[in-house]
CSV table of C-alpha atoms in Angstrom, one decimal:
chain,number,residue,atom,x,y,z
U,268,MET,CA,0.2,0.0,-0.2
U,269,LYS,CA,1.2,3.5,-1.1
U,270,ILE,CA,0.1,6.4,1.3
U,271,VAL,CA,-1.6,9.3,-1.0
U,272,GLN,CA,-2.5,12.0,1.7
U,273,ILE,CA,-1.5,12.7,5.3
U,274,VAL,CA,-4.5,15.0,6.8
U,275,LYS,CA,-5.3,16.6,9.6
U,276,LYS,CA,-8.1,15.5,11.8
U,277,ASN,CA,-7.6,17.1,15.4
U,278,ASP,CA,-4.1,18.5,17.0
U,279,LYS,CA,-3.3,15.5,18.2
U,280,LYS,CA,-4.0,13.0,15.3
U,281,VAL,CA,-4.3,12.9,11.7
U,282,PHE,CA,-6.1,11.0,8.8
U,283,VAL,CA,-3.7,8.8,6.1
U,284,HIS,CA,-5.4,7.7,3.0
U,285,PHE,CA,-3.9,4.6,1.1
U,286,ASP,CA,-4.2,4.2,-2.9
U,287,ASN,CA,-6.4,1.1,-2.1
U,288,ASP,CA,-9.2,3.7,-0.4
U,289,GLU,CA,-8.5,2.8,2.7
U,290,LYS,CA,-7.6,5.3,5.6
U,291,ILE,CA,-6.8,5.1,9.5
U,292,VAL,CA,-6.3,7.5,12.4
U,293,LEU,CA,-2.9,7.7,13.5
U,294,SER,CA,-1.4,10.2,16.5
U,295,LYS,CA,1.1,12.7,14.7
U,296,ASP,CA,3.8,12.1,17.5
U,297,LEU,CA,3.5,8.3,16.1
U,298,VAL,CA,3.8,9.7,11.8
U,299,TYR,CA,7.0,11.9,12.7
U,300,GLN,CA,8.3,8.3,15.0
U,301,ASN,CA,7.8,6.8,12.6
U,302,GLY,CA,8.9,9.2,9.7
U,303,LEU,CA,5.8,8.4,7.3
U,304,ARG,CA,5.3,10.8,4.3
U,305,LYS,CA,3.6,10.9,1.1
U,306,SER,CA,3.9,8.3,-1.4
U,307,ASP,CA,5.6,5.7,1.4
U,308,GLU,CA,5.4,2.1,0.9
U,309,ILE,CA,4.0,0.6,3.5
U,310,SER,CA,3.8,-3.3,3.9
U,311,GLU,CA,1.3,-5.3,5.9
U,312,GLU,CA,3.4,-5.7,8.2
U,313,GLN,CA,4.7,-2.3,8.7
U,314,LEU,CA,0.6,-1.3,9.1
U,315,LYS,CA,-0.2,-3.6,11.8
U,316,ASN,CA,2.4,-2.4,13.8
U,317,LEU,CA,1.6,1.0,13.3
U,318,LEU,CA,-2.3,0.3,14.6
U,319,GLU,CA,-0.7,-1.6,17.5
U,320,GLN,CA,1.5,1.7,18.5
U,321,GLU,CA,-1.4,3.6,17.8
U,322,LYS,CA,-3.4,1.3,20.3
U,323,LYS,CA,-0.7,1.5,23.2
U,324,ILE,CA,-1.2,5.3,22.6
U,325,ASN,CA,-4.5,5.7,22.9
U,326,ILE,CA,-4.7,3.5,25.7
U,327,LYS,CA,-1.5,5.2,27.8
U,328,GLN,CA,-3.4,8.6,27.2
U,329,LYS,CA,-6.4,7.1,29.1
U,330,ALA,CA,-4.7,5.5,31.5
U,331,LEU,CA,-3.0,9.5,32.1
U,332,ALA,CA,-6.4,11.1,31.7
U,333,LEU,CA,-7.9,8.4,34.8
U,334,LEU,CA,-4.6,9.3,37.2
U,335,GLY,CA,-5.1,12.9,36.3
U,336,ARG,CA,-8.6,12.9,38.6
U,337,ARG,CA,-7.4,10.8,41.5
U,338,ALA,CA,-4.7,8.2,42.3
U,339,HIS,CA,-5.6,4.9,40.9
U,340,SER,CA,-4.1,1.0,41.9
U,341,LYS,CA,-2.8,-1.0,39.1
U,342,ARG,CA,-6.2,-3.6,39.3
U,343,GLU,CA,-8.5,-0.2,38.9
U,344,LEU,CA,-6.9,1.1,35.8
U,345,PHE,CA,-6.9,-2.6,34.4
U,346,ASN,CA,-10.3,-2.3,35.3
U,347,LYS,CA,-11.4,0.9,33.5
U,348,LEU,CA,-9.0,0.5,30.3
U,349,ARG,CA,-11.0,-2.7,29.4
U,350,ARG,CA,-13.5,-0.8,28.9
U,351,HIS,CA,-11.8,0.7,26.1
U,352,SER,CA,-9.6,-2.1,24.7
U,353,SER,CA,-9.9,-5.6,24.9
U,354,ASP,CA,-6.5,-6.2,24.0
U,355,THR,CA,-5.7,-6.9,28.0
U,356,LYS,CA,-1.4,-7.8,26.5
U,357,LEU,CA,-1.4,-4.1,25.6
U,358,ILE,CA,-2.9,-2.7,28.4
U,359,GLU,CA,-1.0,-4.7,30.7
U,360,GLU,CA,2.5,-3.9,28.5
U,361,CYS,CA,1.1,0.2,29.0
U,362,LEU,CA,0.7,-0.3,33.1
U,363,SER,CA,3.7,-1.4,33.6
U,364,ASP,CA,5.4,1.4,31.7
U,365,LEU,CA,3.9,3.9,34.4
U,366,GLU,CA,4.4,1.5,36.8
U,367,GLN,CA,8.4,1.9,35.9
U,368,LYS,CA,7.8,5.5,35.5
U,369,GLY,CA,6.4,5.9,39.0
U,370,LEU,CA,3.4,7.3,37.8
U,371,ILE,CA,1.6,4.0,39.3
U,372,ASP,CA,2.1,3.0,42.6
U,373,ASP,CA,-0.1,1.1,45.0
U,374,LYS,CA,1.3,1.8,47.9
U,375,ILE,CA,1.4,5.4,47.5
U,376,PHE,CA,-2.3,5.2,45.9
U,377,ALA,CA,-3.8,3.2,49.3
U,378,THR,CA,-1.5,6.1,51.5
U,379,LEU,CA,-3.6,8.7,49.6
U,380,TYR,CA,-6.9,6.5,49.8
U,381,THR,CA,-6.7,5.3,53.8
U,382,GLN,CA,-6.2,9.3,54.6
U,383,ASP,CA,-9.3,10.4,52.5
U,384,LYS,CA,-11.7,7.7,53.9
U,385,ILE,CA,-10.2,7.9,57.7
U,386,ARG,CA,-10.7,12.5,57.0
U,387,TRP,CA,-14.0,12.5,54.9
U,388,LYS,CA,-16.0,9.2,55.6
U,389,LYS,CA,-14.5,8.5,59.3
U,390,TRP,CA,-14.2,4.8,58.0
U,391,GLY,CA,-12.4,2.3,60.0
U,392,ARG,CA,-10.1,-0.3,59.8
U,393,PRO,CA,-11.7,-3.0,58.6
U,394,LYS,CA,-13.7,-1.4,56.0
U,395,ILE,CA,-10.6,0.4,54.5
U,396,LYS,CA,-8.7,-2.8,54.3
U,397,ILE,CA,-12.0,-4.5,52.6
U,398,GLU,CA,-12.1,-1.8,50.1
U,399,LEU,CA,-8.4,-1.9,49.2
U,400,PHE,CA,-8.3,-5.3,49.0
U,401,LYS,CA,-11.4,-5.0,46.4
U,402,ARG,CA,-8.9,-2.5,44.7
U,403,GLY,CA,-6.2,-5.1,43.4
U,404,VAL,CA,-3.7,-4.0,46.6
U,405,THR,CA,-2.0,-6.5,48.7
U,406,LYS,CA,-2.3,-7.8,52.0
U,407,GLU,CA,1.5,-6.9,52.7
U,408,ILE,CA,0.9,-3.2,51.5
U,409,ILE,CA,-2.7,-3.0,53.1
U,410,ASN,CA,-1.2,-4.2,56.7
U,411,GLU,CA,1.5,-1.6,56.4
U,412,VAL,CA,-0.4,1.4,55.4
U,413,ILE,CA,-3.2,1.0,58.3
U,414,GLU,CA,-0.9,0.6,60.5
U,415,ASN,CA,0.8,3.9,59.8
U,416,PHE,CA,-2.5,5.6,60.3
U,417,PHE,CA,-4.3,3.3,62.8
U,418,ASP,CA,-3.2,2.3,66.6
U,419,SER,CA,-5.6,1.0,69.4
U,420,ASN,CA,-5.9,4.5,71.3
U,421,LEU,CA,-6.1,6.4,67.9
U,422,GLU,CA,-9.1,4.3,67.0
U,423,LYS,CA,-10.9,4.2,70.3
U,424,GLU,CA,-10.7,7.8,70.3
U,425,LYS,CA,-12.0,8.3,66.4
U,426,ILE,CA,-15.0,5.9,67.3
U,427,LEU,CA,-15.8,8.0,70.5
U,428,GLU,CA,-15.2,11.5,68.7
U,429,LEU,CA,-18.2,9.8,66.4
U,430,VAL,CA,-20.6,9.1,69.6
U,431,ARG,CA,-19.9,12.6,71.4
U,432,LYS,CA,-20.7,13.8,68.0
U,433,LYS,CA,-24.1,11.7,67.2
U,434,LEU,CA,-25.4,11.9,70.9
U,435,ASN,CA,-25.0,16.0,71.2
U,436,GLN,CA,-27.1,15.5,68.1
U,437,PHE,CA,-30.0,13.5,69.8
U,438,LYS,CA,-30.3,15.6,72.9
U,439,GLY,CA,-33.6,16.7,73.4
U,440,LYS,CA,-34.6,14.3,70.4
U,441,ILE,CA,-34.5,10.4,71.4
U,442,THR,CA,-34.0,9.4,75.2
U,443,ASP,CA,-34.2,6.1,75.5
U,444,LYS,CA,-31.0,4.7,76.3
U,445,LYS,CA,-31.2,1.4,73.8
U,446,ILE,CA,-32.2,3.1,70.7
U,447,ILE,CA,-29.7,5.5,71.1
U,448,TYR,CA,-27.4,2.0,71.4
U,449,GLN,CA,-29.3,1.5,68.6
U,450,LYS,CA,-28.6,4.2,66.4
U,451,LEU,CA,-24.9,4.1,67.2
U,452,MET,CA,-24.4,0.4,66.6
U,453,TYR,CA,-25.5,0.6,63.2
U,454,TYR,CA,-23.9,4.1,61.9
U,455,LEU,CA,-20.1,2.6,63.9
U,456,LEU,CA,-21.0,-0.6,61.4
U,457,SER,CA,-21.6,1.2,58.5
U,458,LYS,CA,-17.7,3.0,58.9
U,459,GLY,CA,-16.5,-0.2,59.2
U,460,TYR,CA,-15.3,-0.3,62.9
U,461,ASP,CA,-14.7,-3.7,65.0
U,462,ILE,CA,-18.4,-4.9,66.6
U,463,GLU,CA,-16.4,-5.6,69.9
U,464,LEU,CA,-14.2,-2.5,70.1
U,465,VAL,CA,-17.9,-0.6,69.1
U,466,ILE,CA,-19.9,-2.8,71.6
U,467,ASP,CA,-17.2,-2.1,74.9
U,468,ILE,CA,-17.1,2.0,74.5
U,469,LEU,CA,-20.9,2.4,73.4
U,470,LYS,CA,-21.8,-0.1,77.0
U,471,LYS,CA,-19.1,2.1,78.8
U,472,GLU,CA,-20.1,5.4,77.1
U,473,LEU,CA,-24.2,5.0,77.6
U,474,ASN,CA,-23.4,3.6,81.2
U,475,PHE,CA,-24.9,0.1,80.7
U,476,ASP,CA,-24.5,-1.5,83.7
U,477,GLU,CA,-22.9,-5.4,83.0
U,478,GLU,CA,-26.4,-6.9,84.0
U,479,GLU,CA,-28.5,-4.3,81.9
U,480,SER,CA,-29.9,-5.9,78.9
U,481,ILE,CA,-29.2,-4.1,75.7
């Protein structure tokens, strides 16, 4: 096949027209890198290689766009990129390139994710662990990151802070101690705190006697 025309599509892409009436879209950078010009002869193998390079460029651009919005784990990016391309081999190659350049780092992602969920969602240790695991972060990284943010005293302080804030909101509205206990229990469990720790803190904070039923 012979190139008969190279026409601008937009700021980043061009149309490459061939003498058999076929045309393909390529990135400008790819055209320059391969030195493509009008009247060049292109073999089927060269064409296949160009299209594969173009796919990889598109995958990388999509990955960078996603990373530009927020940090992602490697698995999160893989799953999102699969919606745009069925070529898992190229996706994996692209993600490996980004990983080597430090643009994908599951430890940094886990740190930012944990920090965000503690600060804004008030999540507890178990819930954060589960959500990080769902996103493909290894147990080793999860445990390391979680230990940097949580210790037993800090976790108790966070639960007490949430309990006292809620009790303030309940003043004058709810007086039944058992109802308050139930509402606080559901609330704290939804945040992912350990049930045994929650029960212990609520009993003390609400002054339940040992024999008193809940």
